[in-house]
Coordinates of C-alpha atoms in Angstrom, one line a residue:
M5 CA 6.6 7.7 27.4
S6 CA 7.4 4.4 29.3
T7 CA 8.8 2.4 26.4
K8 CA 10.1 -0.3 28.8
F9 CA 6.6 -0.8 30.1
V10 CA 5.2 -1.1 26.6
L11 CA 7.8 -3.6 25.6
R12 CA 7.2 -5.7 28.7
S13 CA 3.4 -5.6 28.1
S14 CA 3.9 -6.7 24.5
A15 CA 6.0 -9.6 25.6
A16 CA 3.4 -10.6 28.1
V17 CA 0.7 -10.6 25.4
A18 CA 2.8 -12.6 23.1
A19 CA 3.7 -15.1 25.8
A20 CA 0.0 -15.7 26.7
L21 CA -0.8 -16.3 23.0
L22 CA 2.1 -18.7 22.5
A23 CA 1.0 -20.7 25.5
A24 CA -2.4 -21.2 23.9
P25 CA -2.9 -24.3 21.7
A26 CA -2.5 -23.7 17.9
F27 CA -5.4 -24.9 15.8
A28 CA -7.5 -23.9 12.8
G29 CA -11.2 -24.1 12.6
P30 CA -12.1 -27.4 11.0
T31 CA -13.9 -27.8 7.6
Y32 CA -16.9 -30.1 7.5
T33 CA -18.0 -31.4 4.1
N34 CA -20.9 -33.3 2.7
D35 CA -21.2 -35.7 -0.3
N36 CA -22.7 -33.0 -2.6
G37 CA -19.8 -30.6 -2.7
G38 CA -20.9 -28.5 0.3
S39 CA -18.7 -27.4 3.2
F40 CA -18.8 -25.5 6.5
R41 CA -15.7 -23.7 7.9
W42 CA -15.3 -21.4 10.9
Y43 CA -12.4 -19.1 11.7
G44 CA -11.5 -16.2 13.9
Q45 CA -8.7 -14.2 15.5
F46 CA -7.8 -12.4 18.7
N47 CA -5.7 -9.2 18.5
P48 CA -5.1 -7.7 22.0
S49 CA -2.7 -4.8 22.2
F50 CA -1.2 -2.3 24.7
Q51 CA -1.6 1.3 23.8
S52 CA 0.4 4.2 25.2
F53 CA -0.7 7.6 24.0
D54 CA 1.1 10.9 24.8
D55 CA -0.8 14.1 23.9
G56 CA 2.1 16.4 25.0
V57 CA 0.8 16.9 28.5
E58 CA -0.5 13.5 29.8
E59 CA 0.3 9.9 29.0
Y60 CA -2.5 7.3 28.8
N61 CA -1.7 3.6 29.0
R62 CA -4.5 1.2 28.1
L63 CA -5.2 -2.3 26.9
S64 CA -7.3 -2.4 23.7
D65 CA -8.3 -4.3 20.7
N66 CA -6.2 -3.3 17.6
S67 CA -8.6 -1.6 15.2
S68 CA -6.3 -2.3 12.3
S69 CA -7.6 -5.9 12.4
N70 CA -10.0 -6.3 15.3
S71 CA -10.8 -9.5 17.2
R72 CA -13.5 -11.5 15.4
I73 CA -15.1 -14.8 14.7
G74 CA -17.1 -16.1 11.7
F75 CA -17.9 -19.0 9.4
W76 CA -18.4 -19.8 5.7
V77 CA -21.0 -22.2 4.3
E78 CA -20.5 -23.2 0.7
Q79 CA -22.4 -25.4 -1.7
A80 CA -21.2 -26.2 -5.3
F81 CA -23.7 -26.3 -8.2
G82 CA -21.7 -27.5 -11.1
E83 CA -19.1 -24.9 -11.9
N84 CA -20.8 -22.3 -9.7
T85 CA -20.8 -21.9 -5.9
L86 CA -23.4 -20.5 -3.5
K87 CA -21.8 -19.1 -0.4
F88 CA -22.9 -17.6 2.9
R89 CA -20.6 -15.7 5.3
F90 CA -21.3 -14.6 8.9
E91 CA -18.7 -12.6 10.8
T92 CA -18.8 -10.5 13.9
A93 CA -16.3 -8.5 15.9
F94 CA -16.3 -9.4 19.6
G95 CA -16.8 -5.8 20.6
F96 CA -13.7 -5.4 22.8
R97 CA -12.5 -1.8 23.6
A98 CA -11.0 -0.5 20.3
S99 CA -7.6 1.2 19.9
D100 CA -9.4 4.0 18.0
G101 CA -12.3 4.2 20.5
T102 CA -10.7 5.6 23.6
D103 CA -9.7 9.2 24.4
Q104 CA -8.5 11.3 27.3
T105 CA -11.9 11.5 29.0
S106 CA -13.1 7.9 28.5
K107 CA -11.6 4.5 28.5
G108 CA -14.7 3.0 27.0
D109 CA -16.2 -0.4 28.0
V110 CA -13.8 -3.4 28.1
T111 CA -16.4 -5.2 26.0
S112 CA -19.7 -3.9 24.6
W113 CA -21.2 -5.8 21.7
S114 CA -24.0 -4.3 19.6
R115 CA -25.3 -5.1 16.1
T116 CA -22.9 -2.5 14.6
N117 CA -20.2 -5.1 15.4
L118 CA -21.6 -7.3 12.7
R119 CA -19.2 -7.3 9.8
H120 CA -20.7 -9.8 7.4
V121 CA -24.1 -11.4 7.0
D122 CA -23.6 -12.0 3.3
L123 CA -25.0 -14.3 0.6
Q124 CA -22.8 -14.7 -2.5
F125 CA -23.3 -16.5 -5.8
E126 CA -19.9 -17.1 -7.5
T127 CA -20.2 -18.1 -11.1
A128 CA -17.4 -19.3 -13.4
K129 CA -18.3 -17.1 -16.3
Y130 CA -20.2 -14.1 -15.1
G131 CA -18.5 -13.1 -11.9
T132 CA -19.8 -12.9 -8.3
F133 CA -23.2 -11.5 -7.1
S134 CA -23.5 -10.6 -3.4
A135 CA -26.3 -9.3 -1.1
G136 CA -26.4 -8.5 2.6
Q137 CA -24.2 -6.8 5.2
G138 CA -20.6 -6.7 3.8
S139 CA -17.9 -4.8 2.0
M140 CA -18.8 -2.2 -0.5
A141 CA -16.9 -2.2 -3.8
S142 CA -14.5 0.5 -2.5
D143 CA -13.8 -1.2 0.8
G144 CA -10.1 -1.8 1.2
I145 CA -9.2 0.1 -1.9
T146 CA -6.5 2.1 -0.1
G147 CA -4.9 -1.0 1.4
A148 CA -2.5 -2.2 -1.3
D149 CA 0.6 -3.2 0.7
Y150 CA 3.4 -5.8 0.5
S151 CA 5.3 -4.6 3.6
G152 CA 3.8 -7.1 6.0
T153 CA 3.4 -4.5 8.7
G154 CA -0.3 -3.7 8.3
L155 CA -1.0 -4.6 11.9
G156 CA 1.0 -1.6 13.1
A157 CA 1.1 0.8 10.1
N158 CA -1.2 1.3 7.2
A159 CA -2.9 4.1 5.3
S160 CA -5.6 4.2 8.0
I161 CA -3.2 5.8 10.5
A162 CA -6.0 6.7 13.0
D163 CA -6.6 3.0 13.8
I164 CA -4.1 2.9 16.6
G165 CA -5.1 6.2 18.4
G166 CA -7.7 8.1 16.4
G167 CA -10.0 8.8 19.3
Y168 CA -7.7 11.0 21.2
L169 CA -7.9 14.8 21.1
F170 CA -5.1 17.3 20.4
R171 CA -4.2 19.8 23.1
D172 CA -3.6 23.4 22.5
G173 CA -0.4 25.3 23.5
A174 CA -1.9 25.9 27.0
G175 CA -2.5 22.2 27.6
N176 CA -6.3 22.3 27.1
L177 CA -8.1 19.7 25.2
T178 CA -9.4 20.9 21.8
G179 CA -12.4 19.6 19.9
V180 CA -10.2 18.2 17.2
S181 CA -9.4 14.5 17.3
V182 CA -6.6 12.5 15.6
G183 CA -9.3 10.7 13.6
D184 CA -10.8 14.0 12.4
V185 CA -7.7 14.9 10.5
T186 CA -6.4 11.6 9.2
A187 CA -9.1 10.3 6.9
T188 CA -8.5 7.7 4.1
Y189 CA -11.9 7.9 2.3
D190 CA -11.8 4.1 2.0
G191 CA -15.1 2.3 1.5
P192 CA -17.3 1.1 4.3
R193 CA -19.3 -2.1 5.0
L194 CA -23.0 -1.7 4.5
G195 CA -26.1 -3.6 3.7
R196 CA -25.6 -3.8 0.0
V197 CA -25.9 -5.5 -3.3
R198 CA -22.6 -5.9 -5.1
Y199 CA -21.2 -7.3 -8.3
D200 CA -17.6 -8.4 -9.0
S201 CA -16.4 -9.4 -12.4
T202 CA -14.3 -12.3 -13.3
N203 CA -10.6 -11.7 -13.7
Y204 CA -9.6 -10.2 -17.0
G205 CA -5.8 -10.4 -17.4
G206 CA -5.3 -9.3 -13.7
F207 CA -8.1 -6.7 -13.7
T208 CA -11.4 -7.1 -11.8
F209 CA -14.3 -4.6 -11.8
S210 CA -16.8 -4.1 -9.0
A211 CA -19.9 -2.0 -8.3
S212 CA -22.3 -1.8 -5.4
Y213 CA -25.2 0.0 -3.8
G214 CA -25.7 0.1 -0.1
T215 CA -27.4 1.6 2.9
D216 CA -26.6 1.5 6.6
I217 CA -28.9 -1.2 8.0
L218 CA -27.2 -1.6 11.4
K219 CA -27.9 1.9 12.7
T220 CA -31.4 3.2 13.6
N221 CA -32.9 6.2 12.0
N222 CA -30.4 6.3 9.3
D223 CA -31.1 6.8 5.6
R224 CA -27.6 6.9 4.2
E225 CA -27.3 5.7 0.6
T226 CA -23.9 5.0 -1.0
Y227 CA -23.1 3.7 -4.4
D228 CA -19.6 3.0 -5.8
V229 CA -17.4 1.5 -8.5
A230 CA -13.9 0.1 -8.3
V231 CA -11.2 -1.4 -10.5
R232 CA -8.4 -3.5 -9.1
Y233 CA -5.2 -5.0 -10.8
S234 CA -2.9 -7.6 -9.3
N235 CA 0.0 -9.4 -10.9
D236 CA 2.7 -11.4 -9.0
E237 CA 4.6 -12.3 -12.2
L238 CA 6.1 -9.1 -13.4
G239 CA 9.6 -10.5 -13.6
A240 CA 11.3 -9.6 -10.3
F241 CA 8.3 -7.6 -9.2
A242 CA 4.8 -8.0 -7.9
L243 CA 2.2 -5.2 -8.3
D244 CA -1.2 -4.6 -6.6
A245 CA -3.3 -1.6 -7.3
G246 CA -6.9 -0.3 -7.0
L247 CA -9.0 2.8 -7.7
A248 CA -12.5 3.6 -6.6
A249 CA -15.2 6.3 -6.6
A250 CA -18.1 6.5 -4.2
W251 CA -21.1 8.8 -3.9
T252 CA -23.0 9.2 -0.6
E253 CA -26.4 10.8 0.1
E254 CA -27.9 11.2 3.6
T255 CA -30.8 13.5 4.8
G256 CA -29.4 16.4 6.8
K257 CA -25.9 16.1 5.4
Q258 CA -24.3 17.4 2.3
D259 CA -23.9 14.9 -0.6
S260 CA -20.3 13.8 -1.0
R261 CA -18.1 12.1 -3.6
D262 CA -14.9 10.2 -2.6
I263 CA -12.1 9.2 -4.9
S264 CA -9.4 7.0 -3.4
G265 CA -6.9 4.4 -4.4
S266 CA -3.5 2.8 -3.7
V267 CA -0.7 1.0 -5.5
A268 CA 2.0 -1.3 -4.0
L269 CA 5.2 -2.7 -5.6
L270 CA 7.3 -5.5 -4.3
H271 CA 10.8 -6.4 -5.4
K272 CA 10.6 -10.2 -4.7
D273 CA 14.4 -10.9 -4.5
T274 CA 15.1 -8.3 -1.8
G275 CA 11.8 -8.1 0.0
I276 CA 11.8 -4.3 -0.4
S277 CA 8.3 -2.8 -1.1
L278 CA 6.7 0.6 -1.7
A279 CA 3.1 1.5 -1.1
L280 CA 1.3 4.7 -2.1
A281 CA -2.3 5.8 -1.3
A282 CA -4.3 8.9 -1.8
G283 CA -7.8 10.2 -1.6
E284 CA -10.1 13.2 -2.0
R285 CA -13.6 14.1 -0.7
D286 CA -15.1 16.8 -2.8
I287 CA -16.7 18.6 0.2
A288 CA -13.7 18.0 2.5
G289 CA -10.0 17.4 2.0
T290 CA -7.3 15.4 0.5
Y291 CA -4.4 13.2 1.6
T292 CA -1.4 11.3 0.4
Y293 CA 0.4 8.4 2.1
A294 CA 3.7 6.7 1.4
K295 CA 5.3 3.6 2.9
L296 CA 8.6 1.9 2.5
G297 CA 8.8 -1.7 3.7
Y298 CA 11.2 -4.6 4.1
S299 CA 10.5 -8.3 4.8
A300 CA 12.9 -11.2 5.1
D301 CA 13.3 -14.6 6.7
L302 CA 15.7 -13.4 9.4
I303 CA 14.8 -16.2 11.9
A304 CA 13.4 -19.7 11.7
A305 CA 10.1 -18.8 13.4
G306 CA 8.8 -16.8 10.4
K307 CA 9.1 -13.7 8.3
T308 CA 10.2 -10.4 9.9
S309 CA 9.0 -7.1 8.5
F310 CA 9.8 -3.5 9.0
S311 CA 8.4 -0.3 7.6
V312 CA 8.5 3.5 7.8
D313 CA 5.6 5.7 6.5
Y314 CA 4.4 9.2 6.1
Y315 CA 0.9 10.8 5.8
D316 CA 0.1 14.3 4.6
G317 CA -3.5 15.7 4.8
S318 CA -5.2 19.0 4.2
D319 CA -8.6 20.7 4.5
Q320 CA -10.1 17.9 6.5
V321 CA -11.7 19.9 9.3
T322 CA -11.5 23.5 8.1
A323 CA -10.2 25.1 4.9
G324 CA -6.5 25.6 5.0
D325 CA -5.7 23.1 7.8
S326 CA -2.9 20.5 7.5
S327 CA -2.1 17.3 9.2
E328 CA 1.1 15.2 9.2
S329 CA 2.1 11.9 10.6
W330 CA 5.0 9.5 10.4
G331 CA 5.5 6.1 11.8
I332 CA 7.7 3.1 12.1
A333 CA 6.5 -0.5 12.7
A334 CA 7.9 -4.1 13.0
V335 CA 6.0 -7.4 12.8
Q336 CA 7.4 -10.8 13.6
K337 CA 5.5 -13.9 12.3
I338 CA 5.6 -17.1 14.4
D339 CA 4.2 -19.6 11.8
R340 CA 3.9 -22.6 14.1
F341 CA 1.3 -20.9 16.2
N342 CA -0.4 -18.6 13.6
V343 CA 0.8 -15.6 15.6
E344 CA 2.1 -12.2 14.6
T345 CA 3.7 -10.0 17.2
Y346 CA 4.1 -6.3 16.5
I347 CA 5.1 -2.9 17.8
A348 CA 4.5 0.5 16.2
Y349 CA 5.3 4.1 16.9
R350 CA 3.4 7.0 15.3
D351 CA 3.7 10.8 15.6
Y352 CA 0.7 13.1 14.8
S353 CA 0.7 16.8 14.2
Y354 CA -2.0 19.3 13.2
A355 CA -2.3 23.0 12.3
D356 CA -5.1 25.2 11.1
T357 CA -5.6 28.9 10.2
S358 CA -6.9 29.9 13.7
A359 CA -4.8 31.3 16.5
T360 CA -4.7 27.9 18.2
A361 CA -1.4 26.2 18.4
Y362 CA -1.8 22.4 18.6
Q363 CA 0.7 20.2 20.4
D364 CA 2.1 17.2 18.7
A365 CA 1.0 13.8 19.9
N366 CA 2.4 10.3 19.6
V367 CA 1.4 6.7 20.3
I368 CA 3.0 3.3 20.8
L369 CA 1.0 0.2 20.1
A370 CA 2.3 -3.3 20.9
G371 CA 0.5 -6.6 20.7
A372 CA 0.0 -9.9 19.0
R373 CA -2.6 -11.4 16.6
W374 CA -3.5 -15.0 16.9
K375 CA -5.5 -16.5 14.1
F376 CA -7.5 -19.7 14.4

């Protein structure tokens, strides 16, 4: 794999972003406690995927945190607040949307790129009530992480190369993709109604019911519940954790139940962190994920973060199969420009009970995210 080429491409992406002006979307207010604020980000990356036979070098949008734009409208009513959020991805070619046979369109926007069209009523005493396209209660439940390297490495290890297919021992493409065998069972975004409780000693409780309103001829129904706990004041430690269960029904498909969760612990004095995630689908498989991270102010520009992680999955495509992945990642913040540069390496392997021997694959992803 051409590491020098990847590093040079990463440097070019970072230089282009650093040359851009740094600004944040302005907030406009009225005399009645209302406000309008817009925001967004660009996250271009260079992807180099090696399937054991061929190497594929492509520019892509990092699916771990894709390029997007949105806005918030808020209006206070006494101690309560009515909010509306709109957010859409730009629809650039995704890092998990290319494979050996197709580069995909450089840009192709469709309504499935809508992330949030969401009305929320936040009350001081009774919690928050939401309706519209947005996150289900279980969305993000496997993402507890203090490492600071989520742009290059997180429990969703398919984000940086999940569309590619494994090759067999003879070099032929199989029908098994990286994404097929590296599930997280994290919750989706759907057209839903959702309730989030107020904070009870660090605990919040959520429940939602949703259906896929962005796809045609789809009758999927999902309902889920989640509990989260966060505490940054545990002496020298900070803790973040969550657990969720989700049930899905769809005509023509077998009903499923997912249980997933994560926990992260940070030692504040040293910047060392540990994150664990796991999940199970009753009609499919299971996985566990572990990550060790380190963050520190090594240079004046901003925090520097490193991590190493490991994923182990089983029974995700066929009974008795197994998947493994390990990765390393580094992220450098440049606070002045709201930029984070990153580079990540990940190795994927897969085996099943058939006579097919699958070749290992690996990917390098390098890029920069600019928030505005």
